Coordinates of C-alpha atoms and ligand atoms in Angstrom, one line a residue:
X1 CA -7.1 28.8 -6.7
X2 CA -10.8 29.3 -7.3
X3 CA -11.9 32.1 -9.5
X4 CA -14.9 33.9 -7.9
X5 CA -16.9 34.4 -11.1
X6 CA -19.2 37.3 -10.6
X7 CA -20.5 37.3 -14.1
X8 CA -21.7 33.7 -13.9
X9 CA -23.1 34.1 -10.4
X10 CA -24.9 37.2 -11.4
X11 CA -26.4 35.4 -14.4
X12 CA -27.6 32.6 -12.1
X13 CA -29.1 35.1 -9.6
X14 CA -30.9 36.9 -12.5
X15 CA -32.4 33.5 -13.6
X16 CA -33.6 32.9 -10.1
X17 CA -35.1 36.3 -9.9
X18 CA -36.8 35.8 -13.3
X19 CA -38.4 32.6 -11.9
X20 CA -39.7 34.6 -8.9
X21 CA -41.1 37.3 -11.2
X22 CA -42.8 34.7 -13.4
X23 CA -44.4 33.3 -10.2
X24 CA -45.6 36.7 -9.2
X25 CA -47.1 37.2 -12.6
X26 CA -48.9 33.8 -12.4
X27 CA -50.3 34.8 -9.0
X28 CA -51.5 38.2 -10.4
X29 CA -49.3 40.0 -8.0
X30 CA -47.4 43.3 -8.5
X31 CA -44.2 43.1 -10.6
X32 CA -41.3 45.0 -9.0
X33 CA -40.7 48.4 -10.6
X34 CA -37.2 50.0 -10.4
X35 CA -36.6 53.6 -11.4
X36 CA -33.3 55.3 -11.9
X37 CA -32.6 59.0 -12.1
X38 CA -29.4 60.2 -13.7
X39 CA -28.4 63.9 -13.9
X40 CA -25.8 65.0 -16.5
X41 CA -23.9 62.9 -19.1
X42 CA -21.0 61.4 -17.2
X43 CA -20.0 58.4 -19.5
X44 CA -19.3 55.9 -16.8
X45 CA -22.5 56.7 -14.9
X46 CA -24.5 56.4 -18.0
X47 CA -23.0 52.9 -18.7
X48 CA -23.8 51.8 -15.1
X49 CA -27.4 53.1 -15.2
X50 CA -28.0 51.5 -18.6
X51 CA -26.6 48.2 -17.3
X52 CA -29.0 48.4 -14.3
X53 CA -32.0 49.1 -16.5
X54 CA -31.1 46.3 -18.9
X55 CA -30.8 43.9 -16.0
X56 CA -34.3 44.9 -14.9
X57 CA -35.7 44.1 -18.3
X58 CA -33.9 40.7 -18.4
X59 CA -35.5 39.5 -15.1
X60 CA -38.9 40.9 -16.0
X61 CA -39.0 43.8 -13.7
X62 CA -40.6 47.0 -14.8
X63 CA -38.1 49.9 -15.1
X64 CA -38.1 53.6 -15.7
X65 CA -35.0 55.6 -16.6
X66 CA -35.2 59.4 -16.1
X67 CA -32.4 61.3 -17.7
X68 CA -32.1 64.9 -16.5
X69 CA -29.8 67.6 -18.0
X70 CA -26.6 68.7 -16.3
X71 CA -28.2 72.1 -15.6
X72 CA -31.0 70.5 -13.4
X73 CA -31.2 72.5 -10.2
X74 CA -31.3 70.9 -6.7
X75 CA -34.9 72.1 -6.3
X76 CA -35.9 70.4 -9.6
X77 CA -34.2 67.1 -8.6
X78 CA -35.8 67.3 -5.2
X79 CA -39.2 67.5 -6.8
X80 CA -38.5 64.4 -8.8
X81 CA -37.4 62.6 -5.7
X82 CA -40.6 63.6 -3.9
X83 CA -42.8 62.4 -6.8
X84 CA -40.9 59.0 -6.8
X85 CA -41.6 58.7 -3.0
X86 CA -45.3 59.4 -3.6
X87 CA -45.7 57.2 -6.7
X88 CA -47.2 53.8 -5.5
X89 CA -46.2 52.1 -8.8
X90 CA -42.4 52.7 -8.1
X91 CA -41.2 50.1 -5.6
X92 CA -37.6 51.2 -5.4
X93 CA -35.4 53.8 -7.1
X94 CA -31.9 55.1 -7.3
X95 CA -30.4 58.5 -7.9
X96 CA -27.1 57.7 -9.7
X97 CA -24.1 59.2 -8.0
X98 CA -22.0 61.3 -8.4
X99 CA -24.3 64.3 -9.0
X100 CA -23.2 67.5 -10.5
X101 CA -21.2 69.7 -8.1
X102 CA -24.1 72.3 -7.6
X103 CA -26.4 69.6 -6.1
X104 CA -25.9 68.5 -2.5
X105 CA -25.8 64.7 -2.6
X106 CA -26.4 64.3 1.1
X107 CA -29.6 66.4 0.9
X108 CA -30.9 64.3 -2.0
X109 CA -30.0 61.0 -0.4
X110 CA -31.8 62.0 2.8
X111 CA -34.9 62.9 0.8
X112 CA -35.3 59.4 -0.6
X113 CA -38.0 57.3 1.2
X114 CA -35.9 54.7 3.1
X115 CA -38.5 52.0 2.1
X116 CA -37.7 52.7 -1.6
X117 CA -33.9 53.3 -1.1
X118 CA -32.7 50.2 -3.0
X119 CA -29.1 51.6 -3.0
X120 CA -29.2 51.4 0.8
X121 CA -27.4 54.8 1.2
X122 CA -30.1 56.5 3.4
X123 CA -28.9 56.9 7.0
X124 CA -31.9 55.0 8.2
X125 CA -30.9 52.0 6.2
X126 CA -27.2 52.3 7.3
X127 CA -28.4 52.5 10.9
X128 CA -30.6 49.5 10.4
X129 CA -27.8 47.5 8.9
X130 CA -25.5 48.4 11.9
X131 CA -28.2 47.1 14.2
X132 CA -29.0 44.0 12.2
X133 CA -32.6 45.2 11.5
X134 CA -34.5 44.6 8.2
X135 CA -33.0 47.0 5.6
X136 CA -31.6 47.5 2.2
X137 CA -27.9 46.5 2.1
X138 CA -25.7 48.6 -0.1
X139 CA -25.3 46.8 -3.4
X140 CA -21.5 46.3 -3.7
X141 CA -20.8 44.9 -0.3
X142 CA -24.0 42.8 -0.4
X143 CA -22.9 41.4 -3.8
X144 CA -19.5 40.5 -2.3
X145 CA -21.3 38.7 0.6
X146 CA -23.4 36.8 -1.8
X147 CA -20.3 35.7 -3.8
X148 CA -18.6 34.6 -0.5
X149 CA -21.7 32.6 0.4
X150 CA -22.2 30.9 -2.9
X151 CA -18.6 29.9 -3.2
X152 CA -18.5 28.9 0.5
X153 CA -15.4 31.1 1.2
X154 CA -14.6 30.5 4.9
X155 CA -15.1 33.8 6.9
X156 CA -15.8 32.7 10.5
X157 CA -12.9 33.5 12.8
X158 CA -10.9 34.7 9.8
X159 CA -9.0 38.0 9.7
X160 CA -10.4 40.2 7.0
X161 CA -8.5 43.4 6.0
X162 CA -10.7 45.9 4.2
X163 CA -8.7 48.6 2.3
X164 CA -10.8 51.7 2.0
X165 CA -13.4 53.2 4.3
X166 CA -15.9 54.9 1.9
X167 CA -19.6 55.0 2.8
X168 CA -20.6 52.9 -0.2
X169 CA -18.0 50.1 -0.1
X170 CA -15.3 49.9 2.6
X171 CA -17.3 50.9 5.7
X172 CA -20.4 48.7 5.1
X173 CA -18.2 45.9 3.9
X174 CA -16.4 45.9 7.3
X175 CA -19.7 45.9 9.1
X176 CA -21.1 42.9 7.1
X177 CA -17.9 40.9 7.7
X178 CA -18.0 41.3 11.5
X179 CA -21.7 40.7 12.0
X180 CA -22.8 37.6 13.9
X181 CA -24.0 35.5 10.9
X182 CA -22.6 33.7 7.9
X183 CA -20.9 34.8 5.8
X184 CA -19.4 37.1 8.4
X185 CA -18.1 36.4 12.0
X186 CA -14.7 37.6 10.8
X187 CA -12.3 39.7 12.7
X188 CA -12.0 42.9 10.7
X189 CA -9.3 45.5 10.3
X190 CA -10.4 48.5 8.3
X191 CA -7.6 50.5 6.7
X192 CA -7.4 53.8 4.8
X193 CA -5.2 56.4 3.3
X194 CA -3.6 57.3 6.7
X195 CA -2.9 53.6 7.7
X196 CA 0.8 53.3 8.2
X197 CA 1.5 49.6 8.3
X198 CA -0.8 48.4 5.5
X199 CA 1.6 45.8 4.1
X200 CA 2.1 44.1 7.6
X201 CA -1.7 44.1 8.1
X202 CA -2.3 42.6 4.7
X203 CA 0.2 39.9 5.3
X204 CA -1.8 38.8 8.3
X205 CA -5.1 38.7 6.4
X206 CA -7.0 35.6 5.5
X207 CA -9.3 37.7 3.4
X208 CA -8.5 41.1 1.7
X209 CA -11.1 43.4 0.2
X210 CA -9.3 46.0 -1.9
X211 CA -11.5 49.0 -2.4
X212 CA -9.3 52.0 -2.7
X213 CA -9.5 52.8 -6.4
X214 CA -5.8 52.6 -7.2
X215 CA -5.0 50.3 -10.2
X216 CA -2.9 47.2 -9.4
X217 CA -2.1 48.5 -5.9
X218 CA -2.2 45.1 -4.1
X219 CA 0.9 43.1 -5.1
X220 CA 1.9 39.5 -4.3
X221 CA 4.4 40.7 -1.7
X222 CA 1.5 42.1 0.4
X223 CA -0.5 38.9 0.4
X224 CA -0.2 35.7 2.5
X225 CA -0.2 32.4 0.8
X226 CA -3.8 31.0 0.6
X227 CA -5.6 34.3 1.2
X228 CA -9.0 35.1 -0.4
X229 CA -8.9 38.3 -2.5
X230 CA -11.8 40.5 -3.4
X231 CA -11.0 43.2 -5.9
X232 CA -13.6 46.0 -5.9
X233 CA -11.5 48.6 -7.8
X234 CA -12.4 49.8 -11.2
X235 CA -9.9 52.1 -13.0
X236 CA -10.2 52.9 -16.7
X237 CA -6.9 53.0 -18.5
X238 CA -6.3 54.0 -22.1
X239 CA -6.0 51.0 -24.5
X240 CA -6.0 51.7 -28.2
X241 CA -6.3 48.0 -29.0
X242 CA -9.9 48.0 -27.5
X243 CA -12.9 49.2 -29.4
X244 CA -13.9 51.3 -26.4
X245 CA -10.4 52.9 -26.3
X246 CA -9.9 51.7 -22.7
X247 CA -9.7 48.7 -20.5
X248 CA -10.6 48.1 -16.8
X249 CA -8.0 47.4 -14.1
X250 CA -8.8 46.4 -10.5
X251 CA -6.9 47.3 -7.4
X252 CA -5.1 44.0 -7.4
X253 CA -2.2 43.0 -9.6
X254 CA -4.2 40.0 -10.7
X255 CA -1.7 37.5 -12.2
X256 CA 0.9 37.6 -9.4
X257 CA -1.7 37.7 -6.6
X258 CA -3.8 34.9 -8.1
X259 CA -0.7 32.6 -7.9
X260 CA -0.8 32.9 -4.1
X261 CA -4.6 33.2 -3.5
X262 CA -7.1 30.5 -2.5
X263 CA -10.0 32.5 -4.0
X264 CA -9.9 35.7 -6.2
X265 CA -12.3 37.9 -8.1
X266 CA -11.3 39.1 -11.6
X267 CA -11.8 42.6 -13.0
X268 CA -13.9 42.8 -15.0
X269 CA -16.4 40.0 -14.3
X270 CA -16.0 39.9 -10.5
X271 CA -17.6 42.3 -8.1
X272 CA -19.1 44.6 -10.8
X273 CA -21.8 42.2 -12.0
X274 CA -22.6 41.2 -8.4
X275 CA -23.4 44.9 -7.6
X276 CA -26.1 44.8 -10.3
X277 CA -27.4 41.5 -9.1
X278 CA -27.7 42.9 -5.5
X279 CA -29.6 45.9 -6.8
X280 CA -32.1 43.5 -8.4
X281 CA -32.4 41.5 -5.2
X282 CA -33.1 44.7 -3.3
X283 CA -35.8 45.7 -5.9
X284 CA -37.6 42.4 -5.3
X285 CA -37.2 42.9 -1.6
X286 CA -38.7 46.5 -1.9
X287 CA -42.2 45.0 -2.3
X288 CA -41.9 43.5 1.2
X289 CA -40.0 46.4 2.7
X290 CA -43.0 48.7 2.6
X291 CA -44.3 46.7 5.6
X292 CA -41.0 46.5 7.4
X293 CA -39.6 50.0 7.3
Ligands
NAD1 P1 -13.4 56.3 -2.5 O1 -12.5 57.1 -3.3 O2 -14.7 56.9 -2.0 O3 -12.7 55.7 -1.3 C1 -11.4 55.2 -1.4 C2 -10.9 54.8 0.0 O4 -9.6 54.2 -0.2 C3 -10.8 55.9 1.0 O5 -11.4 55.5 2.2 C4 -9.3 56.1 1.2 O6 -9.0 56.4 2.5 C5 -8.7 54.7 0.8 N1 -7.4 54.8 0.3 C6 -6.9 55.6 -0.7 N2 -5.6 55.4 -0.9 C7 -5.2 54.5 0.0 C8 -4.0 53.8 0.3 N3 -2.9 54.1 -0.4 N4 -4.0 52.9 1.2 C9 -5.1 52.6 1.9 N5 -6.3 53.1 1.7 C10 -6.4 54.1 0.7 O7 -13.8 55.1 -3.4 P2 -15.0 54.0 -3.5 O8 -16.2 54.7 -3.9 O9 -15.0 53.3 -2.2 O10 -14.5 53.1 -4.6 C11 -13.3 52.4 -4.5 C12 -13.0 51.7 -5.9 O11 -14.1 50.7 -6.1 C13 -13.1 52.6 -7.1 O12 -12.1 52.1 -8.0 C14 -14.4 52.4 -7.6 O13 -14.5 52.7 -9.0 C15 -14.7 51.0 -7.3 N6 -16.1 50.6 -7.2 C16 -16.5 49.5 -7.8 C17 -17.8 49.0 -7.7 C18 -18.2 47.8 -8.4 O14 -19.4 47.5 -8.5 N7 -17.3 46.9 -8.7 C19 -18.7 49.8 -6.9 C20 -18.3 50.9 -6.2 C21 -17.0 51.3 -6.3

Protein backbone atom coordinates (compact mmCIF):
# COMPACT_ATOMS: atom_id res chain seq x y z
CA UNK A 1 0.00 0.00 0.00
CA UNK A 2 1.25 3.47 -0.89
CA UNK A 3 0.26 6.37 1.32
CA UNK A 4 -0.69 9.40 -0.80
CA UNK A 5 1.01 12.00 1.35
CA UNK A 6 -0.75 15.29 0.70
CA UNK A 7 1.25 17.15 3.31
CA UNK A 8 4.61 16.31 1.70
CA UNK A 9 3.30 16.82 -1.84
CA UNK A 10 1.80 20.17 -0.92
CA UNK A 11 5.13 21.22 0.62
CA UNK A 12 6.90 20.27 -2.60
CA UNK A 13 4.40 22.22 -4.72
CA UNK A 14 4.85 25.25 -2.48
CA UNK A 15 8.64 25.03 -2.92
CA UNK A 16 8.14 24.89 -6.70
CA UNK A 17 5.84 27.91 -6.53
CA UNK A 18 8.35 29.81 -4.40
CA UNK A 19 11.00 29.25 -7.08
CA UNK A 20 8.59 30.63 -9.70
CA UNK A 21 7.86 33.69 -7.54
CA UNK A 22 11.59 34.29 -7.03
CA UNK A 23 12.00 34.14 -10.80
CA UNK A 24 9.15 36.65 -11.32
CA UNK A 25 10.81 38.95 -8.78
CA UNK A 26 14.16 38.67 -10.58
CA UNK A 27 12.48 39.58 -13.85
CA UNK A 28 10.74 42.56 -12.20
CA UNK A 29 7.31 41.08 -12.97
CA UNK A 30 4.15 41.28 -10.90
CA UNK A 31 3.96 39.03 -7.83
CA UNK A 32 0.63 37.19 -7.56
CA UNK A 33 -1.72 38.74 -5.02
CA UNK A 34 -4.47 36.63 -3.41
CA UNK A 35 -7.20 38.18 -1.30
CA UNK A 36 -9.67 36.37 0.93
CA UNK A 37 -12.90 37.72 2.32
CA UNK A 38 -14.44 36.06 5.35
CA UNK A 39 -17.76 37.03 6.88
CA UNK A 40 -18.53 36.12 10.50
CA UNK A 41 -16.51 34.10 12.97
CA UNK A 42 -17.10 30.45 12.10
CA UNK A 43 -14.11 28.69 13.74
CA UNK A 44 -13.47 26.12 10.99
CA UNK A 45 -13.73 28.77 8.23
CA UNK A 46 -11.30 31.03 10.06
CA UNK A 47 -8.83 28.15 10.38
CA UNK A 48 -9.08 27.44 6.62
CA UNK A 49 -8.70 31.09 5.63
CA UNK A 50 -5.73 31.61 7.91
CA UNK A 51 -4.05 28.49 6.47
CA UNK A 52 -4.56 29.88 2.95
CA UNK A 53 -3.10 33.28 3.82
CA UNK A 54 -0.15 31.65 5.60
CA UNK A 55 0.53 29.48 2.55
CA UNK A 56 0.56 32.63 0.39
CA UNK A 57 3.18 34.22 2.60
CA UNK A 58 5.30 31.06 2.50
CA UNK A 59 5.50 31.00 -1.30
CA UNK A 60 6.09 34.74 -1.52
CA UNK A 61 2.68 35.78 -2.85
CA UNK A 62 1.12 38.96 -1.64
CA UNK A 63 -2.02 38.38 0.39
CA UNK A 64 -4.84 40.39 1.88
CA UNK A 65 -7.31 39.05 4.42
CA UNK A 66 -10.54 40.97 4.84
CA UNK A 67 -12.55 40.00 7.91
CA UNK A 68 -16.13 41.28 7.97
CA UNK A 69 -18.56 41.00 10.87
CA UNK A 70 -21.45 38.51 10.96
CA UNK A 71 -23.89 41.42 10.59
CA UNK A 72 -22.45 42.48 7.18
CA UNK A 73 -25.33 42.89 4.72
CA UNK A 74 -25.46 41.34 1.26
CA UNK A 75 -25.22 44.82 -0.24
CA UNK A 76 -22.07 45.64 1.76
CA UNK A 77 -20.45 42.35 0.74
CA UNK A 78 -21.43 42.95 -2.86
CA UNK A 79 -19.64 46.31 -2.75
CA UNK A 80 -16.48 44.57 -1.49
CA UNK A 81 -16.72 42.02 -4.29
CA UNK A 82 -17.07 44.78 -6.88
CA UNK A 83 -14.06 46.63 -5.51
CA UNK A 84 -12.02 43.38 -5.69
CA UNK A 85 -13.08 42.95 -9.31
CA UNK A 86 -11.96 46.49 -10.11
CA UNK A 87 -8.68 46.46 -8.15
CA UNK A 88 -5.87 45.73 -10.67
CA UNK A 89 -3.49 44.77 -7.87
CA UNK A 90 -5.64 41.77 -6.83
CA UNK A 91 -5.02 38.84 -9.20
CA UNK A 92 -7.39 36.39 -7.55
CA UNK A 93 -9.67 36.26 -4.54
CA UNK A 94 -11.99 33.99 -2.65
CA UNK A 95 -15.08 34.60 -0.60
CA UNK A 96 -14.91 31.92 2.09
CA UNK A 97 -18.07 29.78 2.23
CA UNK A 98 -20.40 29.21 3.98
CA UNK A 99 -21.72 32.76 4.28
CA UNK A 100 -24.18 33.78 6.99
CA UNK A 101 -27.77 32.72 6.19
CA UNK A 102 -28.95 36.24 5.33
CA UNK A 103 -26.51 36.46 2.39
CA UNK A 104 -27.31 34.73 -0.91
CA UNK A 105 -24.19 32.68 -1.75
CA UNK A 106 -25.15 32.16 -5.39
CA UNK A 107 -25.59 35.90 -5.94
CA UNK A 108 -22.15 36.58 -4.44
CA UNK A 109 -20.46 33.76 -6.39
CA UNK A 110 -22.00 35.07 -9.63
CA UNK A 111 -20.67 38.58 -8.91
CA UNK A 112 -17.03 37.45 -8.75
CA UNK A 113 -15.05 38.24 -11.91
CA UNK A 114 -14.50 34.76 -13.50
CA UNK A 115 -10.91 35.82 -14.33
CA UNK A 116 -10.22 36.31 -10.60
CA UNK A 117 -12.31 33.35 -9.35
CA UNK A 118 -9.44 31.22 -8.01
CA UNK A 119 -11.95 28.95 -6.20
CA UNK A 120 -13.37 28.03 -9.61
CA UNK A 121 -16.98 28.21 -8.36
CA UNK A 122 -18.32 30.76 -10.88
CA UNK A 123 -20.65 29.13 -13.46
CA UNK A 124 -18.39 30.42 -16.25
CA UNK A 125 -15.45 28.47 -14.83
CA UNK A 126 -17.61 25.39 -14.24
CA UNK A 127 -18.82 25.55 -17.85
CA UNK A 128 -15.29 26.06 -19.14
CA UNK A 129 -14.12 23.04 -17.12
CA UNK A 130 -16.94 20.94 -18.62
CA UNK A 131 -15.84 21.96 -22.13
CA UNK A 132 -12.10 21.52 -21.47
CA UNK A 133 -11.42 25.25 -21.98
CA UNK A 134 -8.87 27.32 -19.99
CA UNK A 135 -10.36 27.89 -16.52
CA UNK A 136 -9.77 27.78 -12.80
CA UNK A 137 -10.38 24.25 -11.50
CA UNK A 138 -12.04 23.96 -8.08
CA UNK A 139 -9.26 23.49 -5.53
CA UNK A 140 -10.20 20.20 -3.86
CA UNK A 141 -10.76 18.07 -7.01
CA UNK A 142 -7.76 19.73 -8.70
CA UNK A 143 -5.62 18.88 -5.65
CA UNK A 144 -6.73 15.25 -5.86
CA UNK A 145 -5.86 15.12 -9.58
CA UNK A 146 -2.41 16.53 -8.79
CA UNK A 147 -1.89 13.85 -6.14
CA UNK A 148 -2.98 11.10 -8.56
CA UNK A 149 -0.58 12.51 -11.18
CA UNK A 150 2.44 12.82 -8.91
CA UNK A 151 2.00 9.33 -7.44
CA UNK A 152 1.23 7.87 -10.90
CA UNK A 153 -2.00 6.27 -9.72
CA UNK A 154 -3.42 4.46 -12.79
CA UNK A 155 -6.74 6.04 -13.88
CA UNK A 156 -7.07 5.26 -17.60
CA UNK A 157 -9.85 2.73 -18.23
CA UNK A 158 -10.34 2.28 -14.49
CA UNK A 159 -13.73 2.37 -12.79
CA UNK A 160 -13.95 5.32 -10.41
CA UNK A 161 -16.83 5.60 -7.95
CA UNK A 162 -17.33 9.09 -6.54
CA UNK A 163 -19.44 9.21 -3.37
CA UNK A 164 -21.13 12.63 -3.11
CA UNK A 165 -22.34 15.03 -5.81
CA UNK A 166 -21.72 18.46 -4.28
CA UNK A 167 -20.84 21.37 -6.56
CA UNK A 168 -17.46 21.86 -4.90
CA UNK A 169 -16.21 18.28 -4.64
CA UNK A 170 -18.21 15.31 -6.00
CA UNK A 171 -19.53 16.71 -9.29
CA UNK A 172 -16.30 18.40 -10.49
CA UNK A 173 -14.30 15.36 -9.33
CA UNK A 174 -16.38 13.10 -11.58
CA UNK A 175 -15.93 15.51 -14.48
CA UNK A 176 -12.14 15.59 -14.10
CA UNK A 177 -11.89 11.81 -13.84
CA UNK A 178 -13.80 11.16 -17.08
CA UNK A 179 -12.11 13.82 -19.22
CA UNK A 180 -9.93 12.74 -22.10
CA UNK A 181 -6.50 13.33 -20.55
CA UNK A 182 -4.28 11.99 -17.81
CA UNK A 183 -4.96 11.63 -14.99
CA UNK A 184 -8.48 10.94 -16.13
CA UNK A 185 -9.93 8.72 -18.86
CA UNK A 186 -11.68 6.74 -16.13
CA UNK A 187 -15.17 5.30 -16.33
CA UNK A 188 -17.03 7.17 -13.64
CA UNK A 189 -20.02 6.34 -11.47
CA UNK A 190 -21.30 9.21 -9.38
CA UNK A 191 -23.30 8.23 -6.28
CA UNK A 192 -25.26 10.22 -3.70
CA UNK A 193 -27.66 9.98 -0.79
CA UNK A 194 -30.38 8.36 -2.94
CA UNK A 195 -28.10 5.69 -4.45
CA UNK A 196 -29.49 2.28 -3.52
CA UNK A 197 -26.69 -0.17 -4.27
CA UNK A 198 -23.67 1.78 -3.05
CA UNK A 199 -21.85 -1.22 -1.57
CA UNK A 200 -22.10 -3.23 -4.83
CA UNK A 201 -20.90 -0.25 -6.86
CA UNK A 202 -17.97 0.38 -4.51
CA UNK A 203 -16.98 -3.27 -4.67
CA UNK A 204 -16.57 -2.86 -8.46
CA UNK A 205 -14.45 0.28 -8.12
CA UNK A 206 -10.73 0.53 -8.89
CA UNK A 207 -10.75 4.05 -7.43
CA UNK A 208 -13.12 5.40 -4.76
CA UNK A 209 -13.39 9.09 -3.93
CA UNK A 210 -15.30 9.39 -0.66
CA UNK A 211 -16.75 12.89 -0.31
CA UNK A 212 -19.96 12.59 1.67
CA UNK A 213 -18.98 14.06 5.02
CA UNK A 214 -19.86 11.03 7.19
CA UNK A 215 -17.06 9.93 9.49
CA UNK A 216 -15.62 6.45 8.77
CA UNK A 217 -18.50 5.61 6.40
CA UNK A 218 -16.43 3.55 3.92
CA UNK A 219 -15.49 0.24 5.50
CA UNK A 220 -13.27 -2.64 4.30
CA UNK A 221 -16.29 -4.75 3.29
CA UNK A 222 -17.21 -2.08 0.72
CA UNK A 223 -13.76 -2.05 -0.94
CA UNK A 224 -12.20 -4.33 -3.56
CA UNK A 225 -8.69 -5.66 -2.90
CA UNK A 226 -6.15 -3.29 -4.54
CA UNK A 227 -8.46 -0.28 -4.94
CA UNK A 228 -7.10 3.28 -4.70
CA UNK A 229 -8.91 5.28 -2.00
CA UNK A 230 -9.23 9.06 -1.83
CA UNK A 231 -10.73 10.34 1.42
CA UNK A 232 -12.07 13.88 1.14
CA UNK A 233 -14.19 13.93 4.29
CA UNK A 234 -13.35 16.03 7.31
CA UNK A 235 -15.43 15.58 10.45
CA UNK A 236 -14.41 17.08 13.80
CA UNK A 237 -15.02 14.72 16.72
CA UNK A 238 -14.54 15.64 20.36
CA UNK A 239 -11.24 14.42 21.80
CA UNK A 240 -10.26 15.68 25.24
CA UNK A 241 -6.74 14.22 24.87
CA UNK A 242 -6.02 16.83 22.17
CA UNK A 243 -5.06 20.42 22.89
CA UNK A 244 -7.67 21.63 20.43
CA UNK A 245 -10.34 19.46 22.08
CA UNK A 246 -11.11 17.63 18.83
CA UNK A 247 -9.59 15.38 16.20
CA UNK A 248 -10.34 14.99 12.53
CA UNK A 249 -11.88 11.91 10.96
CA UNK A 250 -12.24 11.16 7.26
CA UNK A 251 -15.06 9.38 5.45
CA UNK A 252 -12.95 6.19 5.34
CA UNK A 253 -12.33 3.72 8.16
CA UNK A 254 -8.63 4.13 7.57
CA UNK A 255 -6.90 1.12 9.21
CA UNK A 256 -9.13 -1.62 7.83
CA UNK A 257 -9.45 -0.05 4.35
CA UNK A 258 -5.70 0.67 4.13
CA UNK A 259 -5.05 -3.06 4.60
CA UNK A 260 -6.85 -3.75 1.27
CA UNK A 261 -5.92 -0.59 -0.68
CA UNK A 262 -3.17 -0.06 -3.29
CA UNK A 263 -3.10 3.71 -2.58
CA UNK A 264 -4.83 5.68 0.17
CA UNK A 265 -4.93 9.26 1.47
CA UNK A 266 -4.78 9.83 5.24
CA UNK A 267 -6.94 12.33 7.18
CA UNK A 268 -5.47 14.70 8.15
CA UNK A 269 -2.52 15.13 5.78
CA UNK A 270 -4.12 13.90 2.55
CA UNK A 271 -6.57 15.90 0.47
CA UNK A 272 -6.73 18.91 2.84
CA UNK A 273 -3.19 20.24 2.21
CA UNK A 274 -3.60 19.57 -1.52
CA UNK A 275 -6.64 21.86 -1.57
CA UNK A 276 -4.45 24.71 -0.33
CA UNK A 277 -1.70 23.85 -2.83
CA UNK A 278 -4.26 24.02 -5.67
CA UNK A 279 -5.44 27.41 -4.56
CA UNK A 280 -1.82 28.62 -4.74
CA UNK A 281 -1.45 27.10 -8.23
CA UNK A 282 -4.65 28.90 -9.28
CA UNK A 283 -3.35 32.19 -7.90
CA UNK A 284 -0.17 31.94 -9.96
CA UNK A 285 -2.33 31.04 -12.97
CA UNK A 286 -4.54 34.10 -12.32
CA UNK A 287 -1.87 36.34 -13.80
CA UNK A 288 -2.20 34.59 -17.19
CA UNK A 289 -5.96 34.09 -16.93
CA UNK A 290 -6.64 37.78 -17.50
CA UNK A 291 -5.82 37.18 -21.17
CA UNK A 292 -7.60 33.84 -21.45
CA UNK A 293 -11.03 34.50 -19.85
P1 LIG B 1 -22.01 18.19 0.94
O1 LIG B 1 -22.74 17.96 2.23
O2 LIG B 1 -22.28 19.40 0.12
O3 LIG B 1 -22.27 16.93 0.00
C1 LIG B 1 -22.31 15.63 0.48
C2 LIG B 1 -22.73 14.70 -0.63
O4 LIG B 1 -22.73 13.37 -0.10
C3 LIG B 1 -24.14 14.96 -1.17
O5 LIG B 1 -24.08 15.02 -2.57
C4 LIG B 1 -24.96 13.76 -0.71
O6 LIG B 1 -25.93 13.35 -1.66
C5 LIG B 1 -23.89 12.69 -0.52
N1 LIG B 1 -24.26 11.73 0.51
C6 LIG B 1 -24.69 11.98 1.77
N2 LIG B 1 -24.94 10.82 2.41
C7 LIG B 1 -24.67 9.83 1.55
C8 LIG B 1 -24.74 8.42 1.62
N3 LIG B 1 -25.14 7.80 2.73
N4 LIG B 1 -24.36 7.71 0.55
C9 LIG B 1 -23.94 8.33 -0.59
N5 LIG B 1 -23.86 9.66 -0.71
C10 LIG B 1 -24.22 10.39 0.34
O7 LIG B 1 -20.48 18.05 1.30
P2 LIG B 1 -19.14 18.57 0.54
O8 LIG B 1 -19.06 20.01 0.65
O9 LIG B 1 -19.04 17.91 -0.79
O10 LIG B 1 -18.03 17.93 1.50
C11 LIG B 1 -17.95 16.53 1.73
C12 LIG B 1 -16.92 16.28 2.81
O11 LIG B 1 -15.66 16.70 2.34
C13 LIG B 1 -17.15 17.03 4.11
O12 LIG B 1 -16.70 16.24 5.19
C14 LIG B 1 -16.28 18.24 3.98
O13 LIG B 1 -15.86 18.76 5.23
C15 LIG B 1 -15.10 17.65 3.24
N6 LIG B 1 -14.33 18.61 2.44
C16 LIG B 1 -13.00 18.53 2.54
C17 LIG B 1 -12.19 19.35 1.79
C18 LIG B 1 -10.72 19.21 1.90
O14 LIG B 1 -9.99 20.11 1.49
N7 LIG B 1 -10.21 18.10 2.41
C19 LIG B 1 -12.76 20.29 0.93
C20 LIG B 1 -14.14 20.34 0.81
C21 LIG B 1 -14.93 19.47 1.57
